[in-house]
């Protein structure tokens, strides 16, 4: 196991129990989010405003049993970092305000919006609670950030989603899913590029397949296993069907291999990609369900293939 993997596991464990901040230090506050918006269900369109398009996606997902709690939800959005032209959307239960899940949305250069990722869980991607615990942990190795620190959300793909925290010329990066401090520098981030394609419409009949995901920390067989050499959805569906309960694992590789993130594969969503076509004749796109410490993340297969391998 690489040092980066061990380091990520250690910090995930530290975050789970919560480590107190040094006395007398005010940790930086997470960047503010925007106002809560009620969900109204609309038909899909390429001409929607951001708010209307988010409502469409949430409404379509709420038709699925795994997302049924989203039916009467509200949501609020928060911007991604400068130049990213994107947002993370936090889905909340109406009344209680309980966090139900999230979406990551990007603005397409040609107009309209792309759904880059979505998921369910109490602590979604870019959860401020996870960031707060990270800032209070000892994983910064002697660096102390105060309330004057500047905090930004950065999202490039499922394996390159992280917080950037900076103050007085010191910059550190924390994983957006588990808060682990990443062994990277500003030059590593500068090499990343934002992509907002493909766009998934989430309209029409869907196929949702789920089973118990693998636990990459319970068994390390995935570490020595060969790359499954998946090239598309037919390969993936065959590979997933052949895996038994608790066996399917995806090994994400970020920052040119500096960080390896193994996660269990819990299933997938297949959706007709309409884009002007009749749903019955539309090609299928889809998202793979990844289980990461209680958070189920749905990410496009082609994005995952670009930054990791199924084992």
PDB file of C-alpha atoms in Angstrom:
ATOM      1  CA  UNK A   1       0.000   0.000   0.000  1.00  0.00           C
ATOM      2  CA  UNK A   2       1.338   3.407  -0.886  1.00  0.00           C
ATOM      3  CA  UNK A   3       2.171   6.036   1.686  1.00  0.00           C
ATOM      4  CA  UNK A   4      -0.580   8.266   0.292  1.00  0.00           C
ATOM      5  CA  UNK A   5      -3.226   5.584   0.853  1.00  0.00           C
ATOM      6  CA  UNK A   6      -2.027   4.935   4.416  1.00  0.00           C
ATOM      7  CA  UNK A   7      -2.046   8.664   5.112  1.00  0.00           C
ATOM      8  CA  UNK A   8      -5.586   9.042   3.811  1.00  0.00           C
ATOM      9  CA  UNK A   9      -6.818   6.109   5.918  1.00  0.00           C
ATOM     10  CA  UNK A  10      -5.195   7.554   9.023  1.00  0.00           C
ATOM     11  CA  UNK A  11      -6.738  10.972   8.573  1.00  0.00           C
ATOM     12  CA  UNK A  12     -10.141   9.509   7.760  1.00  0.00           C
ATOM     13  CA  UNK A  13      -9.974   7.674  11.092  1.00  0.00           C
ATOM     14  CA  UNK A  14      -8.945  10.843  12.897  1.00  0.00           C
ATOM     15  CA  UNK A  15     -11.837  12.736  11.373  1.00  0.00           C
ATOM     16  CA  UNK A  16     -14.280  10.028  12.396  1.00  0.00           C
ATOM     17  CA  UNK A  17     -13.496  10.491  16.095  1.00  0.00           C
ATOM     18  CA  UNK A  18     -12.959  14.276  15.850  1.00  0.00           C
ATOM     19  CA  UNK A  19      -9.728  15.890  17.056  1.00  0.00           C
ATOM     20  CA  UNK A  20      -9.872  19.111  19.046  1.00  0.00           C
ATOM     21  CA  UNK A  21      -8.305  22.327  17.754  1.00  0.00           C
ATOM     22  CA  UNK A  22      -5.372  23.861  19.618  1.00  0.00           C
ATOM     23  CA  UNK A  23      -6.501  26.097  22.481  1.00  0.00           C
ATOM     24  CA  UNK A  24      -6.872  29.771  21.645  1.00  0.00           C
ATOM     25  CA  UNK A  25      -6.996  29.218  17.879  1.00  0.00           C
ATOM     26  CA  UNK A  26     -10.037  30.234  15.846  1.00  0.00           C
ATOM     27  CA  UNK A  27     -10.317  27.878  12.905  1.00  0.00           C
ATOM     28  CA  UNK A  28     -11.309  29.449   9.581  1.00  0.00           C
ATOM     29  CA  UNK A  29     -15.003  29.461   8.874  1.00  0.00           C
ATOM     30  CA  UNK A  30     -16.252  27.535   5.851  1.00  0.00           C
ATOM     31  CA  UNK A  31     -17.233  29.670   2.882  1.00  0.00           C
ATOM     32  CA  UNK A  32     -20.897  30.734   3.053  1.00  0.00           C
ATOM     33  CA  UNK A  33     -23.573  29.009   1.004  1.00  0.00           C
ATOM     34  CA  UNK A  34     -26.537  30.622  -0.715  1.00  0.00           C
ATOM     35  CA  UNK A  35     -30.213  30.679   0.251  1.00  0.00           C
ATOM     36  CA  UNK A  36     -32.433  27.606   0.414  1.00  0.00           C
ATOM     37  CA  UNK A  37     -34.711  26.948  -2.574  1.00  0.00           C
ATOM     38  CA  UNK A  38     -37.814  24.711  -2.604  1.00  0.00           C
ATOM     39  CA  UNK A  39     -37.881  21.951  -5.224  1.00  0.00           C
ATOM     40  CA  UNK A  40     -40.420  22.163  -8.028  1.00  0.00           C
ATOM     41  CA  UNK A  41     -40.481  19.382 -10.626  1.00  0.00           C
ATOM     42  CA  UNK A  42     -40.184  20.479 -14.272  1.00  0.00           C
ATOM     43  CA  UNK A  43     -39.633  18.743 -17.599  1.00  0.00           C
ATOM     44  CA  UNK A  44     -36.081  18.671 -18.947  1.00  0.00           C
ATOM     45  CA  UNK A  45     -34.890  21.506 -21.207  1.00  0.00           C
ATOM     46  CA  UNK A  46     -31.588  22.938 -22.410  1.00  0.00           C
ATOM     47  CA  UNK A  47     -32.955  26.448 -21.915  1.00  0.00           C
ATOM     48  CA  UNK A  48     -33.517  26.331 -18.152  1.00  0.00           C
ATOM     49  CA  UNK A  49     -31.966  28.636 -15.630  1.00  0.00           C
ATOM     50  CA  UNK A  50     -29.592  27.016 -13.154  1.00  0.00           C
ATOM     51  CA  UNK A  51     -32.303  26.908 -10.484  1.00  0.00           C
ATOM     52  CA  UNK A  52     -34.839  25.315 -12.810  1.00  0.00           C
ATOM     53  CA  UNK A  53     -32.336  22.737 -14.065  1.00  0.00           C
ATOM     54  CA  UNK A  54     -31.377  21.736 -10.507  1.00  0.00           C
ATOM     55  CA  UNK A  55     -35.077  21.251  -9.763  1.00  0.00           C
ATOM     56  CA  UNK A  56     -35.384  18.987 -12.800  1.00  0.00           C
ATOM     57  CA  UNK A  57     -32.494  16.789 -11.680  1.00  0.00           C
ATOM     58  CA  UNK A  58     -33.666  16.551  -8.084  1.00  0.00           C
ATOM     59  CA  UNK A  59     -37.194  15.788  -9.217  1.00  0.00           C
ATOM     60  CA  UNK A  60     -36.021  13.000 -11.535  1.00  0.00           C
ATOM     61  CA  UNK A  61     -33.746  11.467  -8.906  1.00  0.00           C
ATOM     62  CA  UNK A  62     -36.555  11.584  -6.331  1.00  0.00           C
ATOM     63  CA  UNK A  63     -38.493   9.101  -8.470  1.00  0.00           C
ATOM     64  CA  UNK A  64     -35.880   6.495  -7.558  1.00  0.00           C
ATOM     65  CA  UNK A  65     -36.457   4.584  -4.316  1.00  0.00           C
ATOM     66  CA  UNK A  66     -32.930   5.322  -3.060  1.00  0.00           C
ATOM     67  CA  UNK A  67     -33.651   9.059  -3.416  1.00  0.00           C
ATOM     68  CA  UNK A  68     -37.297   9.044  -2.292  1.00  0.00           C
ATOM     69  CA  UNK A  69     -36.512  11.389   0.627  1.00  0.00           C
ATOM     70  CA  UNK A  70     -35.728  14.085  -1.962  1.00  0.00           C
ATOM     71  CA  UNK A  71     -39.373  14.385  -3.067  1.00  0.00           C
ATOM     72  CA  UNK A  72     -40.247  17.297  -0.793  1.00  0.00           C
ATOM     73  CA  UNK A  73     -36.704  18.565  -0.351  1.00  0.00           C
ATOM     74  CA  UNK A  74     -35.266  22.051  -0.427  1.00  0.00           C
ATOM     75  CA  UNK A  75     -31.751  22.923  -1.551  1.00  0.00           C
ATOM     76  CA  UNK A  76     -29.068  25.554  -1.421  1.00  0.00           C
ATOM     77  CA  UNK A  77     -26.116  26.066  -3.693  1.00  0.00           C
ATOM     78  CA  UNK A  78     -22.548  27.173  -3.019  1.00  0.00           C
ATOM     79  CA  UNK A  79     -20.036  28.208  -5.699  1.00  0.00           C
ATOM     80  CA  UNK A  80     -16.947  26.276  -6.661  1.00  0.00           C
ATOM     81  CA  UNK A  81     -13.637  28.125  -6.839  1.00  0.00           C
ATOM     82  CA  UNK A  82     -12.801  30.987  -9.212  1.00  0.00           C
ATOM     83  CA  UNK A  83     -12.875  30.124 -12.895  1.00  0.00           C
ATOM     84  CA  UNK A  84     -14.628  26.790 -12.338  1.00  0.00           C
ATOM     85  CA  UNK A  85     -18.115  27.945 -13.366  1.00  0.00           C
ATOM     86  CA  UNK A  86     -19.752  25.403 -11.106  1.00  0.00           C
ATOM     87  CA  UNK A  87     -21.654  24.838  -7.898  1.00  0.00           C
ATOM     88  CA  UNK A  88     -22.208  22.213  -5.241  1.00  0.00           C
ATOM     89  CA  UNK A  89     -25.884  21.843  -4.363  1.00  0.00           C
ATOM     90  CA  UNK A  90     -26.804  20.625  -0.870  1.00  0.00           C
ATOM     91  CA  UNK A  91     -30.181  18.849  -0.731  1.00  0.00           C
ATOM     92  CA  UNK A  92     -32.060  19.289   2.556  1.00  0.00           C
ATOM     93  CA  UNK A  93     -35.168  17.712   4.068  1.00  0.00           C
ATOM     94  CA  UNK A  94     -38.042  20.178   4.261  1.00  0.00           C
ATOM     95  CA  UNK A  95     -38.800  21.167   7.825  1.00  0.00           C
ATOM     96  CA  UNK A  96     -35.955  19.431   9.654  1.00  0.00           C
ATOM     97  CA  UNK A  97     -33.185  20.765   7.423  1.00  0.00           C
ATOM     98  CA  UNK A  98     -31.458  17.366   7.579  1.00  0.00           C
ATOM     99  CA  UNK A  99     -28.830  16.934   4.871  1.00  0.00           C
ATOM    100  CA  UNK A 100     -29.930  14.287   2.357  1.00  0.00           C
ATOM    101  CA  UNK A 101     -27.269  14.515  -0.326  1.00  0.00           C
ATOM    102  CA  UNK A 102     -25.731  16.717  -2.995  1.00  0.00           C
ATOM    103  CA  UNK A 103     -25.172  17.469  -6.672  1.00  0.00           C
ATOM    104  CA  UNK A 104     -22.147  18.959  -8.405  1.00  0.00           C
ATOM    105  CA  UNK A 105     -23.165  21.116 -11.364  1.00  0.00           C
ATOM    106  CA  UNK A 106     -21.015  22.715 -14.052  1.00  0.00           C
ATOM    107  CA  UNK A 107     -21.814  25.365 -16.639  1.00  0.00           C
ATOM    108  CA  UNK A 108     -21.213  24.134 -20.195  1.00  0.00           C
ATOM    109  CA  UNK A 109     -19.269  26.422 -22.584  1.00  0.00           C
ATOM    110  CA  UNK A 110     -21.979  26.065 -25.230  1.00  0.00           C
ATOM    111  CA  UNK A 111     -24.716  26.954 -22.746  1.00  0.00           C
ATOM    112  CA  UNK A 112     -26.770  24.993 -20.258  1.00  0.00           C
ATOM    113  CA  UNK A 113     -25.540  22.897 -17.344  1.00  0.00           C
ATOM    114  CA  UNK A 114     -23.971  19.493 -16.797  1.00  0.00           C
ATOM    115  CA  UNK A 115     -24.562  17.212 -13.820  1.00  0.00           C
ATOM    116  CA  UNK A 116     -21.029  16.138 -12.907  1.00  0.00           C
ATOM    117  CA  UNK A 117     -21.788  14.051  -9.820  1.00  0.00           C
ATOM    118  CA  UNK A 118     -24.491  13.437  -7.213  1.00  0.00           C
ATOM    119  CA  UNK A 119     -24.920  11.398  -4.079  1.00  0.00           C
ATOM    120  CA  UNK A 120     -26.644  10.635  -0.792  1.00  0.00           C
ATOM    121  CA  UNK A 121     -25.369  10.847   2.758  1.00  0.00           C
ATOM    122  CA  UNK A 122     -25.387  12.974   5.908  1.00  0.00           C
ATOM    123  CA  UNK A 123     -21.947  14.408   5.109  1.00  0.00           C
ATOM    124  CA  UNK A 124     -21.946  15.114   1.364  1.00  0.00           C
ATOM    125  CA  UNK A 125     -19.098  16.207  -0.840  1.00  0.00           C
ATOM    126  CA  UNK A 126     -17.776  19.576   0.389  1.00  0.00           C
ATOM    127  CA  UNK A 127     -19.551  19.150   3.722  1.00  0.00           C
ATOM    128  CA  UNK A 128     -18.656  22.070   5.972  1.00  0.00           C
ATOM    129  CA  UNK A 129     -18.805  19.732   8.979  1.00  0.00           C
ATOM    130  CA  UNK A 130     -16.047  17.550   7.492  1.00  0.00           C
ATOM    131  CA  UNK A 131     -13.946  20.607   6.685  1.00  0.00           C
ATOM    132  CA  UNK A 132     -14.342  21.928  10.224  1.00  0.00           C
ATOM    133  CA  UNK A 133     -13.141  18.614  11.661  1.00  0.00           C
ATOM    134  CA  UNK A 134     -10.183  18.620   9.281  1.00  0.00           C
ATOM    135  CA  UNK A 135      -9.188  22.127  10.358  1.00  0.00           C
ATOM    136  CA  UNK A 136      -9.263  20.999  13.976  1.00  0.00           C
ATOM    137  CA  UNK A 137      -7.200  17.864  13.373  1.00  0.00           C
ATOM    138  CA  UNK A 138      -3.435  17.524  13.766  1.00  0.00           C
ATOM    139  CA  UNK A 139      -3.035  16.524  10.119  1.00  0.00           C
ATOM    140  CA  UNK A 140      -1.702  19.940   9.165  1.00  0.00           C
ATOM    141  CA  UNK A 141       1.681  19.017  10.669  1.00  0.00           C
ATOM    142  CA  UNK A 142       2.433  22.265  12.452  1.00  0.00           C
ATOM    143  CA  UNK A 143       0.434  24.604  10.219  1.00  0.00           C
ATOM    144  CA  UNK A 144      -2.288  26.591  11.989  1.00  0.00           C
ATOM    145  CA  UNK A 145      -5.019  28.374  10.056  1.00  0.00           C
ATOM    146  CA  UNK A 146      -7.079  31.111  11.689  1.00  0.00           C
ATOM    147  CA  UNK A 147     -10.415  32.746  10.883  1.00  0.00           C
ATOM    148  CA  UNK A 148      -8.551  34.935   8.367  1.00  0.00           C
ATOM    149  CA  UNK A 149      -7.836  31.951   6.092  1.00  0.00           C
ATOM    150  CA  UNK A 150      -9.381  31.890   2.620  1.00  0.00           C
ATOM    151  CA  UNK A 151     -11.310  28.693   1.868  1.00  0.00           C
ATOM    152  CA  UNK A 152     -12.343  27.599  -1.653  1.00  0.00           C
ATOM    153  CA  UNK A 153     -14.008  24.513  -3.129  1.00  0.00           C
ATOM    154  CA  UNK A 154     -12.290  23.018  -6.191  1.00  0.00           C
ATOM    155  CA  UNK A 155     -13.768  20.252  -8.375  1.00  0.00           C
ATOM    156  CA  UNK A 156     -12.122  18.827 -11.501  1.00  0.00           C
ATOM    157  CA  UNK A 157     -13.426  15.228 -11.499  1.00  0.00           C
ATOM    158  CA  UNK A 158     -14.503  12.645  -8.878  1.00  0.00           C
ATOM    159  CA  UNK A 159     -10.917  11.975  -7.765  1.00  0.00           C
ATOM    160  CA  UNK A 160      -9.857  15.629  -7.831  1.00  0.00           C
ATOM    161  CA  UNK A 161     -12.406  17.272  -5.539  1.00  0.00           C
ATOM    162  CA  UNK A 162     -10.909  19.154  -2.621  1.00  0.00           C
ATOM    163  CA  UNK A 163     -10.865  22.234  -0.399  1.00  0.00           C
ATOM    164  CA  UNK A 164      -8.085  24.806  -0.805  1.00  0.00           C
ATOM    165  CA  UNK A 165      -7.221  26.599   2.445  1.00  0.00           C
ATOM    166  CA  UNK A 166      -4.710  29.467   2.349  1.00  0.00           C
ATOM    167  CA  UNK A 167      -3.352  32.116   4.697  1.00  0.00           C
ATOM    168  CA  UNK A 168      -0.189  34.261   4.678  1.00  0.00           C
ATOM    169  CA  UNK A 169       1.240  32.375   1.689  1.00  0.00           C
ATOM    170  CA  UNK A 170       0.626  28.927   3.194  1.00  0.00           C
ATOM    171  CA  UNK A 171      -1.706  26.704   1.127  1.00  0.00           C
ATOM    172  CA  UNK A 172      -3.034  23.260   2.012  1.00  0.00           C
ATOM    173  CA  UNK A 173      -5.594  20.974   0.367  1.00  0.00           C
ATOM    174  CA  UNK A 174      -8.182  18.721   2.034  1.00  0.00           C
ATOM    175  CA  UNK A 175     -10.167  15.974   0.295  1.00  0.00           C
ATOM    176  CA  UNK A 176     -13.783  17.064  -0.273  1.00  0.00           C
ATOM    177  CA  UNK A 177     -15.225  13.675   0.716  1.00  0.00           C
ATOM    178  CA  UNK A 178     -13.346  12.754   3.899  1.00  0.00           C
ATOM    179  CA  UNK A 179     -11.307  15.820   4.853  1.00  0.00           C
ATOM    180  CA  UNK A 180      -7.940  14.054   4.607  1.00  0.00           C
ATOM    181  CA  UNK A 181      -5.092  16.521   4.025  1.00  0.00           C
ATOM    182  CA  UNK A 182      -3.569  15.783   0.625  1.00  0.00           C
ATOM    183  CA  UNK A 183       0.196  15.513  -0.059  1.00  0.00           C
ATOM    184  CA  UNK A 184       0.071  17.977  -2.976  1.00  0.00           C
ATOM    185  CA  UNK A 185       1.211  21.507  -3.805  1.00  0.00           C
ATOM    186  CA  UNK A 186      -0.107  24.432  -5.838  1.00  0.00           C
ATOM    187  CA  UNK A 187       1.775  23.294  -8.942  1.00  0.00           C
ATOM    188  CA  UNK A 188      -0.082  19.951  -8.837  1.00  0.00           C
ATOM    189  CA  UNK A 189      -3.396  21.788  -8.835  1.00  0.00           C
ATOM    190  CA  UNK A 190      -2.298  24.128 -11.644  1.00  0.00           C
ATOM    191  CA  UNK A 191      -1.959  21.128 -13.995  1.00  0.00           C
ATOM    192  CA  UNK A 192      -5.613  20.123 -13.585  1.00  0.00           C
ATOM    193  CA  UNK A 193      -8.265  21.108 -16.109  1.00  0.00           C
ATOM    194  CA  UNK A 194     -12.002  21.623 -15.599  1.00  0.00           C
ATOM    195  CA  UNK A 195     -14.318  19.560 -17.805  1.00  0.00           C
ATOM    196  CA  UNK A 196     -18.114  19.806 -17.959  1.00  0.00           C
ATOM    197  CA  UNK A 197     -18.904  17.116 -20.507  1.00  0.00           C
ATOM    198  CA  UNK A 198     -20.791  14.878 -20.972  1.00  0.00           C
ATOM    199  CA  UNK A 199     -24.188  16.177 -19.857  1.00  0.00           C
ATOM    200  CA  UNK A 200     -26.630  13.676 -18.381  1.00  0.00           C
ATOM    201  CA  UNK A 201     -30.310  14.572 -18.777  1.00  0.00           C
ATOM    202  CA  UNK A 202     -31.705  12.063 -16.243  1.00  0.00           C
ATOM    203  CA  UNK A 203     -34.977  11.803 -18.158  1.00  0.00           C
ATOM    204  CA  UNK A 204     -37.016   8.768 -19.143  1.00  0.00           C
ATOM    205  CA  UNK A 205     -36.891   5.203 -17.840  1.00  0.00           C
ATOM    206  CA  UNK A 206     -33.877   4.398 -15.645  1.00  0.00           C
ATOM    207  CA  UNK A 207     -32.059   1.272 -14.566  1.00  0.00           C
ATOM    208  CA  UNK A 208     -30.763   1.206 -10.988  1.00  0.00           C
ATOM    209  CA  UNK A 209     -28.691  -1.800  -9.933  1.00  0.00           C
ATOM    210  CA  UNK A 210     -27.280  -2.021  -6.401  1.00  0.00           C
ATOM    211  CA  UNK A 211     -25.610  -4.574  -4.142  1.00  0.00           C
ATOM    212  CA  UNK A 212     -23.274  -4.563  -1.152  1.00  0.00           C
ATOM    213  CA  UNK A 213     -20.048  -2.717  -2.073  1.00  0.00           C
ATOM    214  CA  UNK A 214     -16.550  -3.995  -1.458  1.00  0.00           C
ATOM    215  CA  UNK A 215     -14.591  -2.770   1.560  1.00  0.00           C
ATOM    216  CA  UNK A 216     -11.042  -1.981   0.349  1.00  0.00           C
ATOM    217  CA  UNK A 217      -9.775  -1.748   3.944  1.00  0.00           C
ATOM    218  CA  UNK A 218     -11.235  -5.085   5.040  1.00  0.00           C
ATOM    219  CA  UNK A 219      -9.435  -6.948   2.269  1.00  0.00           C
ATOM    220  CA  UNK A 220      -6.413  -5.711   0.312  1.00  0.00           C
ATOM    221  CA  UNK A 221      -6.900  -8.141  -2.576  1.00  0.00           C
ATOM    222  CA  UNK A 222      -7.735  -5.189  -4.831  1.00  0.00           C
ATOM    223  CA  UNK A 223      -4.209  -3.823  -4.382  1.00  0.00           C
ATOM    224  CA  UNK A 224      -2.652  -6.753  -6.244  1.00  0.00           C
ATOM    225  CA  UNK A 225      -5.566  -7.316  -8.620  1.00  0.00           C
ATOM    226  CA  UNK A 226      -5.254  -6.485 -12.301  1.00  0.00           C
ATOM    227  CA  UNK A 227      -6.969  -3.552 -13.916  1.00  0.00           C
ATOM    228  CA  UNK A 228     -10.290  -4.896 -15.223  1.00  0.00           C
ATOM    229  CA  UNK A 229      -9.589  -3.115 -18.555  1.00  0.00           C
ATOM    230  CA  UNK A 230     -13.083  -1.655 -18.757  1.00  0.00           C
ATOM    231  CA  UNK A 231     -13.632   0.430 -21.871  1.00  0.00           C
ATOM    232  CA  UNK A 232     -17.346   1.190 -21.708  1.00  0.00           C
ATOM    233  CA  UNK A 233     -20.707   0.303 -20.227  1.00  0.00           C
ATOM    234  CA  UNK A 234     -20.883  -3.230 -21.647  1.00  0.00           C
ATOM    235  CA  UNK A 235     -17.516  -4.065 -20.088  1.00  0.00           C
ATOM    236  CA  UNK A 236     -18.515  -2.484 -16.791  1.00  0.00           C
ATOM    237  CA  UNK A 237     -21.907  -4.222 -16.589  1.00  0.00           C
ATOM    238  CA  UNK A 238     -20.288  -7.604 -17.245  1.00  0.00           C
ATOM    239  CA  UNK A 239     -17.538  -6.983 -14.690  1.00  0.00           C
ATOM    240  CA  UNK A 240     -19.986  -5.824 -12.026  1.00  0.00           C
ATOM    241  CA  UNK A 241     -22.360  -8.741 -12.618  1.00  0.00           C
ATOM    242  CA  UNK A 242     -19.474 -11.213 -12.188  1.00  0.00           C
ATOM    243  CA  UNK A 243     -18.476  -9.720  -8.829  1.00  0.00           C
ATOM    244  CA  UNK A 244     -19.977 -11.193  -5.679  1.00  0.00           C
ATOM    245  CA  UNK A 245     -21.413  -9.201  -2.789  1.00  0.00           C
ATOM    246  CA  UNK A 246     -18.709  -7.063  -1.234  1.00  0.00           C
ATOM    247  CA  UNK A 247     -16.096  -7.717  -3.934  1.00  0.00           C
ATOM    248  CA  UNK A 248     -16.278  -4.806  -6.392  1.00  0.00           C
ATOM    249  CA  UNK A 249     -13.643  -2.098  -5.823  1.00  0.00           C
ATOM    250  CA  UNK A 250     -12.580   1.018  -7.709  1.00  0.00           C
ATOM    251  CA  UNK A 251      -9.078   2.413  -7.153  1.00  0.00           C
ATOM    252  CA  UNK A 252      -8.975   6.110  -7.926  1.00  0.00           C
ATOM    253  CA  UNK A 253      -5.626   7.662  -8.797  1.00  0.00           C
ATOM    254  CA  UNK A 254      -5.185  11.405  -8.308  1.00  0.00           C
ATOM    255  CA  UNK A 255      -2.365  13.862  -8.939  1.00  0.00           C
ATOM    256  CA  UNK A 256      -0.353  11.569 -11.222  1.00  0.00           C
ATOM    257  CA  UNK A 257      -0.518   8.703  -8.738  1.00  0.00           C
ATOM    258  CA  UNK A 258       0.447  10.704  -5.645  1.00  0.00           C
ATOM    259  CA  UNK A 259      -2.888   9.840  -4.003  1.00  0.00           C
ATOM    260  CA  UNK A 260      -4.687   6.498  -4.326  1.00  0.00           C
ATOM    261  CA  UNK A 261      -8.285   6.327  -3.095  1.00  0.00           C
ATOM    262  CA  UNK A 262      -9.869   2.842  -3.055  1.00  0.00           C
ATOM    263  CA  UNK A 263     -13.662   2.728  -2.692  1.00  0.00           C
ATOM    264  CA  UNK A 264     -16.339   0.048  -2.900  1.00  0.00           C
ATOM    265  CA  UNK A 265     -18.536  -0.124  -6.008  1.00  0.00           C
ATOM    266  CA  UNK A 266     -22.168  -0.318  -4.943  1.00  0.00           C
ATOM    267  CA  UNK A 267     -23.944  -0.288  -8.312  1.00  0.00           C
ATOM    268  CA  UNK A 268     -24.952   2.075 -11.072  1.00  0.00           C
ATOM    269  CA  UNK A 269     -27.627   4.269 -12.635  1.00  0.00           C
ATOM    270  CA  UNK A 270     -28.297   4.141 -16.380  1.00  0.00           C
ATOM    271  CA  UNK A 271     -30.231   7.034 -17.888  1.00  0.00           C
ATOM    272  CA  UNK A 272     -31.382   7.849 -21.446  1.00  0.00           C
ATOM    273  CA  UNK A 273     -29.437  10.887 -22.638  1.00  0.00           C
ATOM    274  CA  UNK A 274     -32.179  12.736 -24.480  1.00  0.00           C
ATOM    275  CA  UNK A 275     -30.517  15.901 -25.864  1.00  0.00           C
ATOM    276  CA  UNK A 276     -33.258  16.390 -28.420  1.00  0.00           C
ATOM    277  CA  UNK A 277     -33.884  12.677 -29.057  1.00  0.00           C
ATOM    278  CA  UNK A 278     -36.981  10.715 -28.146  1.00  0.00           C
ATOM    279  CA  UNK A 279     -36.258   8.969 -24.833  1.00  0.00           C
ATOM    280  CA  UNK A 280     -37.103   5.573 -26.325  1.00  0.00           C
ATOM    281  CA  UNK A 281     -34.364   5.995 -28.940  1.00  0.00           C
ATOM    282  CA  UNK A 282     -31.832   7.959 -26.890  1.00  0.00           C
ATOM    283  CA  UNK A 283     -28.387   6.515 -26.177  1.00  0.00           C
ATOM    284  CA  UNK A 284     -27.732   5.548 -22.591  1.00  0.00           C
ATOM    285  CA  UNK A 285     -25.418   7.386 -20.245  1.00  0.00           C
ATOM    286  CA  UNK A 286     -24.872   6.523 -16.633  1.00  0.00           C
ATOM    287  CA  UNK A 287     -23.292   6.965 -13.256  1.00  0.00           C
ATOM    288  CA  UNK A 288     -21.401   4.433 -11.120  1.00  0.00           C
ATOM    289  CA  UNK A 289     -22.284   4.321  -7.412  1.00  0.00           C
ATOM    290  CA  UNK A 290     -19.218   4.440  -5.164  1.00  0.00           C
ATOM    291  CA  UNK A 291     -19.370   3.810  -1.424  1.00  0.00           C
ATOM    292  CA  UNK A 292     -16.958   6.074   0.465  1.00  0.00           C
ATOM    293  CA  UNK A 293     -17.196   5.958   4.261  1.00  0.00           C
ATOM    294  CA  UNK A 294     -20.977   6.188   4.411  1.00  0.00           C
ATOM    295  CA  UNK A 295     -21.310   8.535   1.439  1.00  0.00           C
ATOM    296  CA  UNK A 296     -22.687   7.088  -1.808  1.00  0.00           C
ATOM    297  CA  UNK A 297     -21.265   9.022  -4.756  1.00  0.00           C
ATOM    298  CA  UNK A 298     -22.651   8.638  -8.292  1.00  0.00           C
ATOM    299  CA  UNK A 299     -20.075   9.626 -10.912  1.00  0.00           C
ATOM    300  CA  UNK A 300     -19.997   9.200 -14.732  1.00  0.00           C
ATOM    301  CA  UNK A 301     -18.223   6.011 -15.799  1.00  0.00           C
ATOM    302  CA  UNK A 302     -16.038   7.767 -18.379  1.00  0.00           C
ATOM    303  CA  UNK A 303     -14.739  10.215 -15.767  1.00  0.00           C
ATOM    304  CA  UNK A 304     -13.848   7.353 -13.423  1.00  0.00           C
ATOM    305  CA  UNK A 305     -12.031   5.466 -16.169  1.00  0.00           C
ATOM    306  CA  UNK A 306      -9.890   8.554 -16.815  1.00  0.00           C
ATOM    307  CA  UNK A 307      -8.654   8.755 -13.214  1.00  0.00           C
ATOM    308  CA  UNK A 308      -8.550   5.191 -11.931  1.00  0.00           C
ATOM    309  CA  UNK A 309      -9.335   1.521 -12.518  1.00  0.00           C
ATOM    310  CA  UNK A 310     -11.870  -1.092 -11.487  1.00  0.00           C
ATOM    311  CA  UNK A 311     -10.357  -4.101  -9.754  1.00  0.00           C
TER     312      UNK A 311
END
